[in-house]
C-alpha cells in the first residue's frame, strides 16, 4: 500500500454497529427519514497529541510503502520511528473505514485521507491550523 498527498469529498454505506470503535468518530448523511439508512460521509481517527506528536507527523508523512514502514519500527533513526507512528495511525483509520474518505486528528493536526480507485493507495493532506493560519487571521 502506498501513501501519497491529496484529498476531496464523497460517501459510502455503513451498517450501524452497536459499539463504536476506539478513537473513532463517524460523520453520517441521512438519506431518508428512516434512521437505519445512513451514509457515512467520513471517519476520523482521534489521537492524543502526546501519542502522535506534530513533529512525528511532519517527519513521518511522505511517499512510502506502508508495509515497509510498519515492519521497520525498531530501526534507530528518529525519522524512521516517526514514520512508524504516522503509518500506524493512518493504517488504523484505513482498516476502520475502507470508505473513500477519512481523517486522523490529534488536536494539533489533521491528516485528511482518501482512497481512490486504487485501494492500495491512500492519499493524504496534512493540515496544521497553527501553521496554516499563523498567530493571527487578520
JSON list of C-alpha atoms in Angstrom, two decimals:
[
{"chain": "A", "resi": 1, "resn": "UNK", "atom": "CA", "xyz": [0.00, 0.00, 0.00]},
{"chain": "A", "resi": 2, "resn": "UNK", "atom": "CA", "xyz": [1.28, 3.46, -0.94]},
{"chain": "A", "resi": 3, "resn": "UNK", "atom": "CA", "xyz": [0.80, 6.78, 0.83]},
{"chain": "A", "resi": 4, "resn": "UNK", "atom": "CA", "xyz": [0.66, 9.92, -1.31]},
{"chain": "A", "resi": 5, "resn": "UNK", "atom": "CA", "xyz": [-0.68, 13.53, -0.90]},
{"chain": "A", "resi": 6, "resn": "UNK", "atom": "CA", "xyz": [-4.32, 14.65, -1.93]},
{"chain": "A", "resi": 7, "resn": "UNK", "atom": "CA", "xyz": [-7.98, 14.94, -0.66]},
{"chain": "A", "resi": 8, "resn": "UNK", "atom": "CA", "xyz": [-11.63, 15.57, -1.86]},
{"chain": "A", "resi": 9, "resn": "UNK", "atom": "CA", "xyz": [-15.18, 14.57, -0.74]},
{"chain": "A", "resi": 10, "resn": "UNK", "atom": "CA", "xyz": [-17.70, 11.69, -1.16]},
{"chain": "A", "resi": 11, "resn": "UNK", "atom": "CA", "xyz": [-19.61, 8.97, 0.66]},
{"chain": "A", "resi": 12, "resn": "UNK", "atom": "CA", "xyz": [-20.06, 5.25, 1.22]},
{"chain": "A", "resi": 13, "resn": "UNK", "atom": "CA", "xyz": [-22.56, 2.99, 3.02]},
{"chain": "A", "resi": 14, "resn": "UNK", "atom": "CA", "xyz": [-22.13, 1.56, 6.51]},
{"chain": "A", "resi": 15, "resn": "UNK", "atom": "CA", "xyz": [-24.21, -0.75, 8.65]},
{"chain": "A", "resi": 16, "resn": "UNK", "atom": "CA", "xyz": [-24.69, 0.56, 12.18]},
{"chain": "A", "resi": 17, "resn": "UNK", "atom": "CA", "xyz": [-22.66, -1.07, 14.91]},
{"chain": "A", "resi": 18, "resn": "UNK", "atom": "CA", "xyz": [-23.90, -1.34, 18.47]},
{"chain": "A", "resi": 19, "resn": "UNK", "atom": "CA", "xyz": [-20.44, -0.40, 19.76]},
{"chain": "A", "resi": 20, "resn": "UNK", "atom": "CA", "xyz": [-18.17, 2.40, 18.49]},
{"chain": "A", "resi": 21, "resn": "UNK", "atom": "CA", "xyz": [-14.57, 1.58, 17.64]},
{"chain": "A", "resi": 22, "resn": "UNK", "atom": "CA", "xyz": [-11.80, 3.04, 19.82]},
{"chain": "A", "resi": 23, "resn": "UNK", "atom": "CA", "xyz": [-10.72, 6.58, 18.91]},
{"chain": "A", "resi": 24, "resn": "UNK", "atom": "CA", "xyz": [-13.23, 6.65, 16.03]},
{"chain": "A", "resi": 25, "resn": "UNK", "atom": "CA", "xyz": [-15.77, 9.28, 15.02]},
{"chain": "A", "resi": 26, "resn": "UNK", "atom": "CA", "xyz": [-18.08, 8.80, 12.03]},
{"chain": "A", "resi": 27, "resn": "UNK", "atom": "CA", "xyz": [-19.89, 11.59, 10.17]},
{"chain": "A", "resi": 28, "resn": "UNK", "atom": "CA", "xyz": [-23.15, 10.43, 8.59]},
{"chain": "A", "resi": 29, "resn": "UNK", "atom": "CA", "xyz": [-25.56, 11.77, 5.98]},
{"chain": "A", "resi": 30, "resn": "UNK", "atom": "CA", "xyz": [-29.13, 10.59, 6.45]},
{"chain": "A", "resi": 31, "resn": "UNK", "atom": "CA", "xyz": [-30.51, 9.52, 3.06]},
{"chain": "A", "resi": 32, "resn": "UNK", "atom": "CA", "xyz": [-34.15, 9.07, 4.13]},
{"chain": "A", "resi": 33, "resn": "UNK", "atom": "CA", "xyz": [-36.31, 9.62, 7.19]},
{"chain": "A", "resi": 34, "resn": "UNK", "atom": "CA", "xyz": [-35.53, 6.07, 8.30]},
{"chain": "A", "resi": 35, "resn": "UNK", "atom": "CA", "xyz": [-32.74, 6.16, 10.91]},
{"chain": "A", "resi": 36, "resn": "UNK", "atom": "CA", "xyz": [-31.27, 2.83, 9.76]},
{"chain": "A", "resi": 37, "resn": "UNK", "atom": "CA", "xyz": [-30.49, 4.28, 6.33]},
{"chain": "A", "resi": 38, "resn": "UNK", "atom": "CA", "xyz": [-27.26, 6.20, 6.93]},
{"chain": "A", "resi": 39, "resn": "UNK", "atom": "CA", "xyz": [-24.47, 7.12, 4.53]},
{"chain": "A", "resi": 40, "resn": "UNK", "atom": "CA", "xyz": [-21.00, 7.52, 6.02]},
{"chain": "A", "resi": 41, "resn": "UNK", "atom": "CA", "xyz": [-19.53, 10.82, 4.85]},
{"chain": "A", "resi": 42, "resn": "UNK", "atom": "CA", "xyz": [-16.17, 10.33, 6.57]},
{"chain": "A", "resi": 43, "resn": "UNK", "atom": "CA", "xyz": [-14.42, 8.72, 9.51]},
{"chain": "A", "resi": 44, "resn": "UNK", "atom": "CA", "xyz": [-11.97, 10.40, 11.89]},
{"chain": "A", "resi": 45, "resn": "UNK", "atom": "CA", "xyz": [-9.30, 8.63, 13.93]},
{"chain": "A", "resi": 46, "resn": "UNK", "atom": "CA", "xyz": [-8.58, 10.73, 17.04]},
{"chain": "A", "resi": 47, "resn": "UNK", "atom": "CA", "xyz": [-5.14, 10.54, 18.67]},
{"chain": "A", "resi": 48, "resn": "UNK", "atom": "CA", "xyz": [-3.93, 12.48, 21.69]},
{"chain": "A", "resi": 49, "resn": "UNK", "atom": "CA", "xyz": [-1.10, 14.89, 20.75]},
{"chain": "A", "resi": 50, "resn": "UNK", "atom": "CA", "xyz": [1.28, 13.20, 23.21]},
{"chain": "A", "resi": 51, "resn": "UNK", "atom": "CA", "xyz": [0.72, 9.84, 21.46]},
{"chain": "A", "resi": 52, "resn": "UNK", "atom": "CA", "xyz": [1.26, 11.21, 17.95]},
{"chain": "A", "resi": 53, "resn": "UNK", "atom": "CA", "xyz": [3.26, 14.46, 18.25]},
{"chain": "A", "resi": 54, "resn": "UNK", "atom": "CA", "xyz": [3.14, 17.03, 15.46]},
{"chain": "A", "resi": 55, "resn": "UNK", "atom": "CA", "xyz": [6.87, 16.53, 14.85]},
{"chain": "A", "resi": 56, "resn": "UNK", "atom": "CA", "xyz": [6.24, 12.84, 14.12]},
{"chain": "A", "resi": 57, "resn": "UNK", "atom": "CA", "xyz": [3.56, 13.77, 11.60]},
{"chain": "A", "resi": 58, "resn": "UNK", "atom": "CA", "xyz": [5.87, 16.24, 9.81]},
{"chain": "A", "resi": 59, "resn": "UNK", "atom": "CA", "xyz": [8.75, 13.73, 9.78]},
{"chain": "A", "resi": 60, "resn": "UNK", "atom": "CA", "xyz": [6.63, 10.67, 9.10]},
{"chain": "A", "resi": 61, "resn": "UNK", "atom": "CA", "xyz": [4.41, 11.65, 6.18]},
{"chain": "A", "resi": 62, "resn": "UNK", "atom": "CA", "xyz": [5.94, 11.17, 2.78]},
{"chain": "A", "resi": 63, "resn": "UNK", "atom": "CA", "xyz": [5.54, 8.77, -0.13]},
{"chain": "A", "resi": 64, "resn": "UNK", "atom": "CA", "xyz": [6.14, 5.34, 1.35]},
{"chain": "A", "resi": 65, "resn": "UNK", "atom": "CA", "xyz": [5.23, 1.68, 1.32]},
{"chain": "A", "resi": 66, "resn": "UNK", "atom": "CA", "xyz": [3.12, 1.24, 4.47]},
{"chain": "A", "resi": 67, "resn": "UNK", "atom": "CA", "xyz": [4.08, -2.40, 4.97]},
{"chain": "A", "resi": 68, "resn": "UNK", "atom": "CA", "xyz": [7.77, -1.44, 4.89]},
{"chain": "A", "resi": 69, "resn": "UNK", "atom": "CA", "xyz": [7.27, 1.45, 7.33]},
{"chain": "A", "resi": 70, "resn": "UNK", "atom": "CA", "xyz": [5.26, -0.65, 9.81]},
{"chain": "A", "resi": 71, "resn": "UNK", "atom": "CA", "xyz": [7.79, -3.51, 9.80]},
{"chain": "A", "resi": 72, "resn": "UNK", "atom": "CA", "xyz": [10.73, -1.17, 10.50]},
{"chain": "A", "resi": 73, "resn": "UNK", "atom": "CA", "xyz": [9.65, 0.07, 13.97]},
{"chain": "A", "resi": 74, "resn": "UNK", "atom": "CA", "xyz": [12.92, -0.82, 15.70]},
{"chain": "A", "resi": 75, "resn": "UNK", "atom": "CA", "xyz": [15.23, 0.94, 13.23]},
{"chain": "A", "resi": 76, "resn": "UNK", "atom": "CA", "xyz": [17.22, 3.62, 15.05]},
{"chain": "A", "resi": 77, "resn": "UNK", "atom": "CA", "xyz": [16.92, 6.84, 13.01]},
{"chain": "A", "resi": 78, "resn": "UNK", "atom": "CA", "xyz": [14.32, 9.19, 14.53]},
{"chain": "A", "resi": 79, "resn": "UNK", "atom": "CA", "xyz": [12.70, 9.75, 11.13]},
{"chain": "A", "resi": 80, "resn": "UNK", "atom": "CA", "xyz": [12.04, 6.01, 10.81]},
{"chain": "A", "resi": 81, "resn": "UNK", "atom": "CA", "xyz": [10.47, 5.98, 14.29]},
{"chain": "A", "resi": 82, "resn": "UNK", "atom": "CA", "xyz": [8.27, 8.98, 13.37]},
{"chain": "A", "resi": 83, "resn": "UNK", "atom": "CA", "xyz": [7.35, 7.27, 10.12]},
{"chain": "A", "resi": 84, "resn": "UNK", "atom": "CA", "xyz": [6.25, 4.18, 12.04]},
{"chain": "A", "resi": 85, "resn": "UNK", "atom": "CA", "xyz": [3.92, 6.15, 14.36]},
{"chain": "A", "resi": 86, "resn": "UNK", "atom": "CA", "xyz": [2.37, 8.13, 11.48]},
{"chain": "A", "resi": 87, "resn": "UNK", "atom": "CA", "xyz": [1.92, 4.99, 9.42]},
{"chain": "A", "resi": 88, "resn": "UNK", "atom": "CA", "xyz": [0.27, 3.05, 12.25]},
{"chain": "A", "resi": 89, "resn": "UNK", "atom": "CA", "xyz": [-2.26, 5.87, 12.87]},
{"chain": "A", "resi": 90, "resn": "UNK", "atom": "CA", "xyz": [-3.17, 6.08, 9.18]},
{"chain": "A", "resi": 91, "resn": "UNK", "atom": "CA", "xyz": [-3.31, 2.31, 8.83]},
{"chain": "A", "resi": 92, "resn": "UNK", "atom": "CA", "xyz": [-5.65, 2.11, 11.84]},
{"chain": "A", "resi": 93, "resn": "UNK", "atom": "CA", "xyz": [-8.01, 4.67, 10.27]},
{"chain": "A", "resi": 94, "resn": "UNK", "atom": "CA", "xyz": [-7.79, 2.83, 6.93]},
{"chain": "A", "resi": 95, "resn": "UNK", "atom": "CA", "xyz": [-8.68, -0.52, 8.50]},
{"chain": "A", "resi": 96, "resn": "UNK", "atom": "CA", "xyz": [-11.76, 1.04, 10.14]},
{"chain": "A", "resi": 97, "resn": "UNK", "atom": "CA", "xyz": [-13.23, 2.64, 7.13]},
{"chain": "A", "resi": 98, "resn": "UNK", "atom": "CA", "xyz": [-12.49, 1.27, 3.70]},
{"chain": "A", "resi": 99, "resn": "UNK", "atom": "CA", "xyz": [-14.67, 4.23, 2.77]},
{"chain": "A", "resi": 100, "resn": "UNK", "atom": "CA", "xyz": [-13.40, 6.76, 0.32]},
{"chain": "A", "resi": 101, "resn": "UNK", "atom": "CA", "xyz": [-12.66, 9.47, 2.92]},
{"chain": "A", "resi": 102, "resn": "UNK", "atom": "CA", "xyz": [-11.26, 9.60, 6.44]},
{"chain": "A", "resi": 103, "resn": "UNK", "atom": "CA", "xyz": [-9.16, 11.68, 8.81]},
{"chain": "A", "resi": 104, "resn": "UNK", "atom": "CA", "xyz": [-6.59, 11.26, 11.59]},
{"chain": "A", "resi": 105, "resn": "UNK", "atom": "CA", "xyz": [-6.80, 14.08, 14.13]},
{"chain": "A", "resi": 106, "resn": "UNK", "atom": "CA", "xyz": [-4.51, 14.87, 17.07]},
{"chain": "A", "resi": 107, "resn": "UNK", "atom": "CA", "xyz": [-5.84, 18.28, 18.10]},
{"chain": "A", "resi": 108, "resn": "UNK", "atom": "CA", "xyz": [-2.69, 19.90, 16.70]},
{"chain": "A", "resi": 109, "resn": "UNK", "atom": "CA", "xyz": [-3.01, 18.47, 13.20]},
{"chain": "A", "resi": 110, "resn": "UNK", "atom": "CA", "xyz": [-5.50, 16.77, 10.91]},
{"chain": "A", "resi": 111, "resn": "UNK", "atom": "CA", "xyz": [-4.43, 14.32, 8.21]},
{"chain": "A", "resi": 112, "resn": "UNK", "atom": "CA", "xyz": [-7.26, 14.01, 5.67]},
{"chain": "A", "resi": 113, "resn": "UNK", "atom": "CA", "xyz": [-7.30, 10.64, 3.89]},
{"chain": "A", "resi": 114, "resn": "UNK", "atom": "CA", "xyz": [-8.73, 9.44, 0.59]},
{"chain": "A", "resi": 115, "resn": "UNK", "atom": "CA", "xyz": [-8.80, 6.05, -1.10]},
{"chain": "A", "resi": 116, "resn": "UNK", "atom": "CA", "xyz": [-9.44, 6.49, -4.81]},
{"chain": "A", "resi": 117, "resn": "UNK", "atom": "CA", "xyz": [-9.93, 3.82, -7.49]},
{"chain": "A", "resi": 118, "resn": "UNK", "atom": "CA", "xyz": [-6.74, 2.01, -6.45]},
{"chain": "A", "resi": 119, "resn": "UNK", "atom": "CA", "xyz": [-7.45, 0.57, -2.97]},
{"chain": "A", "resi": 120, "resn": "UNK", "atom": "CA", "xyz": [-3.73, 0.06, -2.38]},
{"chain": "A", "resi": 121, "resn": "UNK", "atom": "CA", "xyz": [-3.01, 3.81, -2.41]},
{"chain": "A", "resi": 122, "resn": "UNK", "atom": "CA", "xyz": [-4.02, 6.17, 0.41]},
{"chain": "A", "resi": 123, "resn": "UNK", "atom": "CA", "xyz": [-3.82, 9.88, -0.47]},
{"chain": "A", "resi": 124, "resn": "UNK", "atom": "CA", "xyz": [-3.39, 12.39, 2.33]},
{"chain": "A", "resi": 125, "resn": "UNK", "atom": "CA", "xyz": [-3.48, 16.11, 3.01]},
{"chain": "A", "resi": 126, "resn": "UNK", "atom": "CA", "xyz": [-1.82, 17.42, 6.18]},
{"chain": "A", "resi": 127, "resn": "UNK", "atom": "CA", "xyz": [-3.50, 20.43, 7.82]},
{"chain": "A", "resi": 128, "resn": "UNK", "atom": "CA", "xyz": [-1.85, 22.13, 10.80]},
{"chain": "A", "resi": 129, "resn": "UNK", "atom": "CA", "xyz": [-4.06, 25.09, 11.78]},
{"chain": "A", "resi": 130, "resn": "UNK", "atom": "CA", "xyz": [-1.29, 26.86, 13.69]},
{"chain": "A", "resi": 131, "resn": "UNK", "atom": "CA", "xyz": [0.95, 26.72, 10.63]},
{"chain": "A", "resi": 132, "resn": "UNK", "atom": "CA", "xyz": [-1.81, 27.23, 8.06]},
{"chain": "A", "resi": 133, "resn": "UNK", "atom": "CA", "xyz": [-3.22, 30.36, 9.73]},
{"chain": "A", "resi": 134, "resn": "UNK", "atom": "CA", "xyz": [-0.35, 31.66, 11.85]},
{"chain": "A", "resi": 135, "resn": "UNK", "atom": "CA", "xyz": [-0.58, 33.74, 15.01]},
{"chain": "A", "resi": 136, "resn": "UNK", "atom": "CA", "xyz": [-3.44, 35.92, 13.73]},
{"chain": "A", "resi": 137, "resn": "UNK", "atom": "CA", "xyz": [-6.04, 35.72, 10.99]},
{"chain": "A", "resi": 138, "resn": "UNK", "atom": "CA", "xyz": [-6.45, 39.41, 10.31]}
]
